[in-house]
mmCIF file of C-alpha atoms in Angstrom:
data_model
loop_
_atom_site.group_PDB
_atom_site.id
_atom_site.type_symbol
_atom_site.label_atom_id
_atom_site.label_comp_id
_atom_site.label_asym_id
_atom_site.label_seq_id
_atom_site.Cartn_x
_atom_site.Cartn_y
_atom_site.Cartn_z
ATOM 1 C CA MET V 1 -209.604 -142.992 -228.177
ATOM 2 C CA PRO V 2 -208.521 -142.071 -224.650
ATOM 3 C CA LEU V 3 -209.030 -144.881 -222.185
ATOM 4 C CA LYS V 4 -207.670 -145.332 -218.725
ATOM 5 C CA ASP V 5 -208.377 -148.439 -216.700
ATOM 6 C CA SER V 6 -208.652 -146.213 -213.633
ATOM 7 C CA ALA V 7 -211.639 -144.150 -214.857
ATOM 8 C CA ILE V 8 -214.050 -143.738 -211.956
ATOM 9 C CA ILE V 9 -217.403 -142.100 -211.371
ATOM 10 C CA GLU V 10 -216.882 -139.281 -208.872
ATOM 11 C CA ALA V 11 -220.325 -137.689 -208.716
ATOM 12 C CA LEU V 12 -223.924 -138.183 -209.839
ATOM 13 C CA TRP V 13 -226.667 -135.573 -210.117
ATOM 14 C CA VAL V 14 -230.390 -135.610 -210.861
ATOM 15 C CA LYS V 15 -232.273 -132.566 -212.099
ATOM 16 C CA ARG V 16 -235.508 -131.808 -210.209
ATOM 17 C CA ALA V 17 -237.079 -129.603 -212.876
ATOM 18 C CA HIS V 18 -236.174 -128.296 -216.323
ATOM 19 C CA ARG V 19 -233.513 -125.614 -215.723
ATOM 20 C CA GLY V 20 -233.843 -126.447 -212.026
ATOM 21 C CA VAL V 21 -231.507 -127.423 -209.218
ATOM 22 C CA LEU V 22 -229.454 -130.617 -209.450
ATOM 23 C CA ASP V 23 -229.337 -132.915 -206.441
ATOM 24 C CA ALA V 24 -226.283 -135.040 -205.635
ATOM 25 C CA HIS V 25 -226.880 -138.794 -205.320
ATOM 26 C CA THR V 26 -224.626 -141.684 -204.393
ATOM 27 C CA ALA V 27 -226.498 -143.925 -206.857
ATOM 28 C CA VAL V 28 -228.869 -143.373 -209.787
ATOM 29 C CA ASP V 29 -230.839 -145.692 -212.002
ATOM 30 C CA LEU V 30 -230.358 -145.303 -215.745
ATOM 31 C CA VAL V 31 -233.446 -146.418 -217.646
ATOM 32 C CA GLU V 32 -233.051 -147.873 -221.141
ATOM 33 C CA GLY V 33 -234.412 -145.492 -223.744
ATOM 34 C CA ALA V 34 -235.341 -142.851 -221.154
ATOM 35 C CA GLY V 35 -232.347 -141.609 -219.148
ATOM 36 C CA VAL V 36 -231.833 -140.878 -215.470
ATOM 37 C CA ALA V 37 -234.741 -142.092 -213.337
ATOM 38 C CA GLU V 38 -236.504 -139.239 -211.514
ATOM 39 C CA SER V 39 -234.836 -136.601 -213.716
ATOM 40 C CA ALA V 40 -236.928 -133.813 -215.185
ATOM 41 C CA ASP V 41 -235.086 -134.154 -218.513
ATOM 42 C CA ARG V 42 -235.751 -137.595 -219.981
ATOM 43 C CA GLY V 43 -236.063 -138.979 -223.463
ATOM 44 C CA GLY V 44 -234.617 -137.874 -226.788
ATOM 45 C CA LYS V 45 -230.922 -138.327 -227.515
ATOM 46 C CA ARG V 46 -229.752 -136.242 -224.566
ATOM 47 C CA GLN V 47 -230.827 -138.697 -221.867
ATOM 48 C CA VAL V 48 -227.600 -138.607 -219.853
ATOM 49 C CA THR V 49 -224.818 -136.026 -219.786
ATOM 50 C CA VAL V 50 -221.282 -136.925 -218.738
ATOM 51 C CA LEU V 51 -218.426 -134.622 -217.798
ATOM 52 C CA SER V 52 -214.698 -135.231 -217.430
ATOM 53 C CA ALA V 53 -213.359 -134.046 -214.074
ATOM 54 C CA GLU V 54 -210.054 -133.152 -215.740
ATOM 55 C CA ALA V 55 -211.772 -131.103 -218.473
ATOM 56 C CA TRP V 56 -213.795 -129.188 -215.869
ATOM 57 C CA GLU V 57 -210.654 -128.503 -213.832
ATOM 58 C CA ALA V 58 -208.815 -127.268 -216.957
ATOM 59 C CA ALA V 59 -211.653 -124.833 -217.718
ATOM 60 C CA CYS V 60 -211.598 -123.591 -214.107
ATOM 61 C CA ARG V 61 -207.816 -123.060 -214.243
ATOM 62 C CA GLU V 62 -208.271 -121.104 -217.464
ATOM 63 C CA ILE V 63 -210.622 -118.622 -215.779
ATOM 64 C CA GLY V 64 -208.666 -118.624 -212.512
ATOM 65 C CA ARG V 65 -211.478 -119.900 -210.296
ATOM 66 C CA GLU V 66 -212.308 -123.151 -208.548
ATOM 67 C CA LEU V 67 -215.950 -124.009 -209.168
ATOM 68 C CA ASP V 68 -218.077 -126.942 -208.051
ATOM 69 C CA PRO V 69 -218.668 -129.210 -211.080
ATOM 70 C CA VAL V 70 -222.392 -129.399 -210.249
ATOM 71 C CA LEU V 71 -222.525 -125.950 -211.873
ATOM 72 C CA ARG V 72 -221.933 -127.615 -215.265
ATOM 73 C CA ARG V 73 -225.350 -129.270 -214.891
ATOM 74 C CA ALA V 74 -224.237 -132.748 -216.001
ATOM 75 C CA ASN V 75 -225.545 -136.049 -214.637
ATOM 76 C CA VAL V 76 -222.239 -137.909 -214.257
ATOM 77 C CA LEU V 77 -218.715 -136.729 -213.382
ATOM 78 C CA VAL V 78 -215.957 -139.156 -214.421
ATOM 79 C CA ARG V 79 -212.267 -138.915 -213.526
ATOM 80 C CA GLY V 80 -209.724 -140.524 -215.846
ATOM 81 C CA MET V 81 -211.642 -140.255 -219.116
ATOM 82 C CA ASP V 82 -211.731 -137.810 -222.017
ATOM 83 C CA PHE V 83 -214.948 -137.434 -224.011
ATOM 84 C CA GLU V 84 -213.614 -135.443 -226.963
ATOM 85 C CA ALA V 85 -214.631 -136.897 -230.339
ATOM 86 C CA THR V 86 -216.369 -139.956 -228.857
ATOM 87 C CA ARG V 87 -219.569 -139.696 -230.935
ATOM 88 C CA GLY V 88 -220.848 -143.184 -231.741
ATOM 89 C CA GLN V 89 -218.877 -144.902 -228.983
ATOM 90 C CA VAL V 90 -220.425 -146.972 -226.194
ATOM 91 C CA LEU V 91 -219.579 -146.037 -222.630
ATOM 92 C CA GLN V 92 -220.085 -148.404 -219.723
ATOM 93 C CA LEU V 93 -220.866 -146.745 -216.392
ATOM 94 C CA GLY V 94 -221.131 -149.395 -213.703
ATOM 95 C CA THR V 95 -223.488 -151.937 -215.289
ATOM 96 C CA ALA V 96 -225.262 -149.434 -217.556
ATOM 97 C CA ARG V 97 -224.273 -148.608 -221.144
ATOM 98 C CA LEU V 98 -224.621 -145.318 -223.004
ATOM 99 C CA GLU V 99 -224.261 -144.601 -226.686
ATOM 100 C CA ILE V 100 -222.583 -141.219 -227.026
ATOM 101 C CA TRP V 101 -224.406 -138.996 -229.529
ATOM 102 C CA GLY V 102 -222.306 -135.856 -229.281
ATOM 103 C CA GLU V 103 -220.810 -132.965 -227.418
ATOM 104 C CA THR V 104 -222.759 -131.180 -224.698
ATOM 105 C CA VAL V 105 -222.218 -127.659 -225.976
ATOM 106 C CA PRO V 106 -222.159 -125.144 -223.110
ATOM 107 C CA CYS V 107 -224.893 -122.512 -223.046
ATOM 108 C CA LYS V 108 -225.182 -118.971 -221.702
ATOM 109 C CA LEU V 109 -225.925 -120.318 -218.216
ATOM 110 C CA MET V 110 -222.207 -121.083 -217.954
ATOM 111 C CA GLU V 111 -221.326 -117.431 -218.545
ATOM 112 C CA GLU V 112 -223.890 -116.405 -215.922
ATOM 113 C CA THR V 113 -222.204 -118.847 -213.522
ATOM 114 C CA ALA V 114 -218.739 -117.338 -213.977
ATOM 115 C CA PRO V 115 -217.393 -114.824 -216.503
ATOM 116 C CA GLY V 116 -215.245 -116.613 -219.083
ATOM 117 C CA LEU V 117 -216.528 -120.104 -218.242
ATOM 118 C CA LEU V 118 -218.518 -120.479 -221.461
ATOM 119 C CA ASP V 119 -215.434 -119.843 -223.628
ATOM 120 C CA ALA V 120 -213.253 -122.026 -221.393
ATOM 121 C CA LEU V 121 -215.630 -124.979 -221.890
ATOM 122 C CA LEU V 122 -215.816 -124.727 -225.690
ATOM 123 C CA PRO V 123 -212.538 -126.354 -226.797
ATOM 124 C CA HIS V 124 -211.991 -130.117 -226.767
ATOM 125 C CA TRP V 125 -215.516 -131.050 -225.589
ATOM 126 C CA ARG V 126 -214.711 -129.678 -222.121
ATOM 127 C CA GLY V 127 -218.450 -129.213 -221.626
ATOM 128 C CA GLY V 128 -218.910 -132.992 -221.771
ATOM 129 C CA ALA V 129 -220.878 -135.408 -223.909
ATOM 130 C CA PHE V 130 -224.437 -136.707 -224.043
ATOM 131 C CA GLY V 131 -225.969 -140.016 -224.937
ATOM 132 C CA THR V 132 -228.816 -142.478 -224.766
ATOM 133 C CA VAL V 133 -229.140 -145.396 -222.384
ATOM 134 C CA GLN V 134 -228.677 -148.648 -224.320
ATOM 135 C CA THR V 135 -228.659 -150.882 -221.245
ATOM 136 C CA GLY V 136 -230.179 -149.706 -218.012
ATOM 137 C CA GLY V 137 -228.736 -150.291 -214.588
ATOM 138 C CA THR V 138 -227.778 -148.731 -211.291
ATOM 139 C CA VAL V 139 -224.718 -146.488 -211.353
ATOM 140 C CA ARG V 140 -222.912 -145.590 -208.137
ATOM 141 C CA VAL V 141 -220.254 -143.110 -207.107
ATOM 142 C CA GLY V 142 -217.041 -145.143 -207.126
ATOM 143 C CA ASP V 143 -218.083 -147.395 -210.027
ATOM 144 C CA GLY V 144 -215.713 -147.730 -212.941
ATOM 145 C CA ALA V 145 -216.222 -146.287 -216.420
ATOM 146 C CA ARG V 146 -214.813 -147.691 -219.659
ATOM 147 C CA TRP V 147 -215.235 -147.661 -223.416
ATOM 148 C CA LEU V 148 -216.590 -150.846 -224.980
#
């Protein structure tokens, strides 16, 4: 499984309402069994979504456009980590821990964002991964990320 000691959290977002705008934060609280505090989407197995900065950049290169990663609608952007085929693994973000349940499959909103983006995000889990919070904690931009 890909692991780099230099994996770092570059951005954090919280969703105001279902299908609504995401707000950037410098720190978020992850709540065990619930997800991102103050997020409109909490509970279930898709409590937190994580995105690889490198995967997003590869998809953008493929369509020939630079796009802000907030458009992917994930909660956490990590540089230095690949999420492909990580189902069942435990990811530490700062002091919090997530169990990865699967791939965050891109939806039609990605195609509405930029033509070709949906197809560019499909291979290699470029759209990210989702999981449940096993251990809650505060996560900050600049914190490390690692597989346990």
